[in-house]
Short mmCIF file of C-alpha atoms and ligand atoms in Angstrom, two decimals:
data_model
loop_
_atom_site.label_atom_id
_atom_site.label_comp_id
_atom_site.label_asym_id
_atom_site.label_seq_id
_atom_site.Cartn_x
_atom_site.Cartn_y
_atom_site.Cartn_z
CA MET A 1 71.31 75.99 113.03
CA LEU A 2 73.66 75.71 110.06
CA ASN A 3 73.21 72.83 107.68
CA LYS A 4 76.33 70.68 107.14
CA LYS A 5 76.95 71.90 103.59
CA ILE A 6 76.97 75.54 104.69
CA GLU A 7 78.99 74.75 107.81
CA LYS A 8 81.67 73.05 105.68
CA ALA A 9 81.71 75.90 103.14
CA LEU A 10 82.08 78.50 105.92
CA ASN A 11 84.91 76.48 107.46
CA ASP A 12 86.61 76.36 104.05
CA GLN A 13 86.33 80.14 103.94
CA VAL A 14 87.89 80.41 107.42
CA ALA A 15 90.87 78.47 106.01
CA ALA A 16 90.95 80.70 102.90
CA GLU A 17 91.00 83.86 105.05
CA PHE A 18 93.84 82.52 107.18
CA TYR A 19 95.75 81.53 104.05
CA SER A 20 95.30 85.13 102.84
CA ALA A 21 96.64 86.34 106.19
CA TYR A 22 99.65 84.05 105.82
CA LEU A 23 100.25 85.14 102.23
CA TYR A 24 100.22 88.82 103.19
CA LEU A 25 102.49 88.23 106.18
CA ALA A 26 104.95 86.49 103.81
CA MET A 27 104.71 89.53 101.51
CA ALA A 28 105.31 91.83 104.50
CA ALA A 29 108.47 89.86 105.34
CA PHE A 30 109.64 90.10 101.71
CA LEU A 31 109.03 93.87 101.67
CA GLU A 32 110.91 94.24 104.98
CA SER A 33 113.83 92.44 103.34
CA LEU A 34 113.80 95.07 100.56
CA ASP A 35 114.05 97.84 103.20
CA LEU A 36 110.57 99.12 102.42
CA PRO A 37 109.07 99.48 105.92
CA GLY A 38 106.04 101.43 104.68
CA PHE A 39 104.99 98.78 102.16
CA ALA A 40 105.66 96.14 104.81
CA ASN A 41 103.38 98.07 107.19
CA TRP A 42 100.60 98.17 104.56
CA MET A 43 100.92 94.44 104.16
CA ARG A 44 100.91 93.79 107.93
CA VAL A 45 97.65 95.75 108.16
CA GLN A 46 96.34 93.56 105.33
CA TYR A 47 97.38 90.51 107.35
CA GLN A 48 95.41 91.86 110.35
CA GLU A 49 92.38 92.42 108.14
CA GLU A 50 92.46 88.83 106.94
CA THR A 51 92.71 87.41 110.46
CA ALA A 52 89.73 89.63 111.34
CA HIS A 53 87.79 88.17 108.38
CA GLY A 54 88.57 84.68 109.69
CA GLN A 55 87.38 85.68 113.17
CA ILE A 56 84.14 87.15 111.84
CA LEU A 57 83.36 83.81 110.15
CA TYR A 58 84.43 81.91 113.30
CA ASN A 59 82.04 83.95 115.44
CA TYR A 60 79.19 83.50 112.98
CA ILE A 61 79.60 79.71 112.79
CA PHE A 62 79.25 79.49 116.57
CA GLU A 63 76.41 81.99 116.64
CA ARG A 64 74.50 79.60 114.34
CA ASP A 65 75.28 76.61 116.55
CA GLY A 66 77.84 75.19 114.14
CA MET A 67 81.37 73.93 114.77
CA VAL A 68 84.63 75.51 113.68
CA ILE A 69 87.08 72.96 112.25
CA LEU A 70 90.46 74.49 111.51
CA GLN A 71 92.29 73.16 108.48
CA ALA A 72 95.95 73.00 107.46
CA ILE A 73 97.22 76.19 105.83
CA ASP A 74 99.59 75.91 102.87
CA ALA A 75 102.96 77.65 103.04
CA PRO A 76 102.90 80.88 101.02
CA PRO A 77 105.66 81.83 98.53
CA GLU A 78 108.80 83.40 100.00
CA GLU A 79 109.77 85.86 97.32
CA TRP A 80 108.54 87.81 94.36
CA LYS A 81 110.24 89.39 91.34
CA SER A 82 109.56 92.98 92.44
CA VAL A 83 107.28 95.21 94.50
CA GLN A 84 105.09 95.51 91.41
CA ASP A 85 104.90 91.74 91.21
CA VAL A 86 103.78 91.60 94.87
CA PHE A 87 100.90 93.98 94.29
CA ASP A 88 99.91 92.35 91.01
CA GLU A 89 99.51 89.16 93.04
CA VAL A 90 97.54 90.91 95.81
CA TYR A 91 95.05 92.17 93.24
CA LYS A 92 94.75 88.76 91.60
CA HIS A 93 94.41 87.07 94.98
CA GLU A 94 91.61 89.40 96.04
CA GLN A 95 89.74 88.64 92.83
CA LYS A 96 89.98 84.94 93.72
CA VAL A 97 88.62 85.65 97.21
CA THR A 98 85.74 87.60 95.69
CA ALA A 99 84.89 84.53 93.59
CA LEU A 100 84.93 82.36 96.75
CA ILE A 101 82.56 84.77 98.51
CA ASN A 102 80.26 84.83 95.47
CA ASN A 103 80.16 81.02 95.50
CA LEU A 104 79.24 81.09 99.19
CA VAL A 105 76.44 83.56 98.49
CA ASP A 106 75.14 81.27 95.72
CA LEU A 107 75.23 78.31 98.09
CA ALA A 108 73.40 80.22 100.84
CA LEU A 109 70.66 81.04 98.32
CA SER A 110 70.37 77.53 96.92
CA GLU A 111 70.20 76.13 100.47
CA LYS A 112 67.63 78.79 101.39
CA ASP A 113 69.83 79.94 104.31
CA HIS A 114 68.78 83.58 104.35
CA ALA A 115 70.62 84.36 107.59
CA THR A 116 73.92 83.27 106.00
CA TYR A 117 73.03 85.14 102.83
CA ASN A 118 72.48 88.26 104.91
CA PHE A 119 75.69 87.71 106.92
CA LEU A 120 77.71 87.35 103.71
CA GLN A 121 76.64 90.75 102.40
CA TRP A 122 79.28 92.35 104.67
CA PHE A 123 81.91 90.26 102.86
CA VAL A 124 80.49 91.16 99.44
CA LYS A 125 80.94 94.85 100.28
CA GLU A 126 84.34 94.28 101.88
CA GLN A 127 85.61 92.57 98.71
CA VAL A 128 84.78 95.67 96.67
CA GLU A 129 87.08 97.64 99.01
CA GLU A 130 89.73 94.91 99.06
CA GLU A 131 89.98 94.85 95.28
CA ALA A 132 89.91 98.65 95.02
CA SER A 133 92.70 99.21 97.56
CA ALA A 134 94.94 96.55 95.96
CA LYS A 135 94.25 98.01 92.52
CA ALA A 136 95.09 101.55 93.72
CA VAL A 137 98.56 100.52 94.92
CA GLN A 138 99.12 98.42 91.81
CA GLN A 139 98.35 101.44 89.60
CA GLN A 140 100.48 103.79 91.66
CA LEU A 141 103.46 101.46 91.29
CA ARG A 142 102.88 101.16 87.56
CA LEU A 143 102.97 104.95 87.22
CA LEU A 144 106.25 105.12 89.17
CA GLY A 145 108.01 102.79 86.78
CA ASP A 146 111.66 102.50 87.84
CA SER A 147 111.76 105.69 89.90
CA LYS A 148 113.61 104.94 93.16
CA SER A 149 112.75 108.33 94.66
CA GLY A 150 109.09 107.75 93.77
CA LEU A 151 109.18 104.38 95.49
CA PHE A 152 110.69 106.00 98.58
CA MET A 153 107.90 108.60 98.67
CA VAL A 154 105.14 106.01 98.25
CA ASP A 155 106.78 103.87 100.93
CA ARG A 156 106.35 106.75 103.37
CA GLU A 157 102.66 107.05 102.47
CA MET A 158 102.14 103.33 102.92
CA GLY A 159 103.59 103.58 106.41
CA ALA A 160 100.57 105.63 107.46
CA ARG A 161 98.04 102.83 106.98
CA ILE A 162 96.48 101.66 110.23
CA PHE A 163 94.26 98.74 111.10
CA ASN A 164 90.67 99.51 112.03
CA THR A 165 88.74 96.73 113.72
CA PRO A 166 85.85 95.82 111.37
CA ALA A 167 82.33 96.62 112.56
CA PRO A 168 81.20 92.97 112.98
CA LEU A 169 83.97 92.43 115.55
CA LEU A 170 82.85 95.51 117.43
CA GLY A 171 79.31 94.19 117.59
CA GLN A 172 78.14 96.98 115.29
CA ASP A 173 76.82 94.83 112.52
FE1 LIG B 1 89.53 88.49 103.33
FE2 LIG B 1 91.25 90.24 101.46
O1 LIG B 1 89.71 89.28 101.74
#
């Protein structure tokens, strides 16, 4: 069974994951409004990933005989200065999420909850990928500069991203 401190911290992370989902859906809407369907698709996949992260935590809390308490989710911003600005924020946001996961890992260790420590390792690995994929798009945009034709080409590439259900939701973890 989860102790109350860990249960509360995991519930806070559920809220953080759903805020991330909301933030990326707001970014998707902004990118749609700029007529960049590929970038919007990339961001909708990101939104799906975040809801999956929330569900993985939800499942784990119940698996450990805890209780999921959903919290209010803040409204995300509505607009950004540019596509570059959007991806700069994605990268920064993912770094913040990594710090939250690291704090959870520290708490699991200090509370001697080795099952939660073990569970969180999936998120530790996932955050490496999350930061790397945000950074890759950020860099690509930086290289493009003001090139409209370059942006059009990258938009087509971004349209190819698809959502893959993470292993823990397939019962493979
Ligand atoms: Fe749930 Fe993008 O980290």
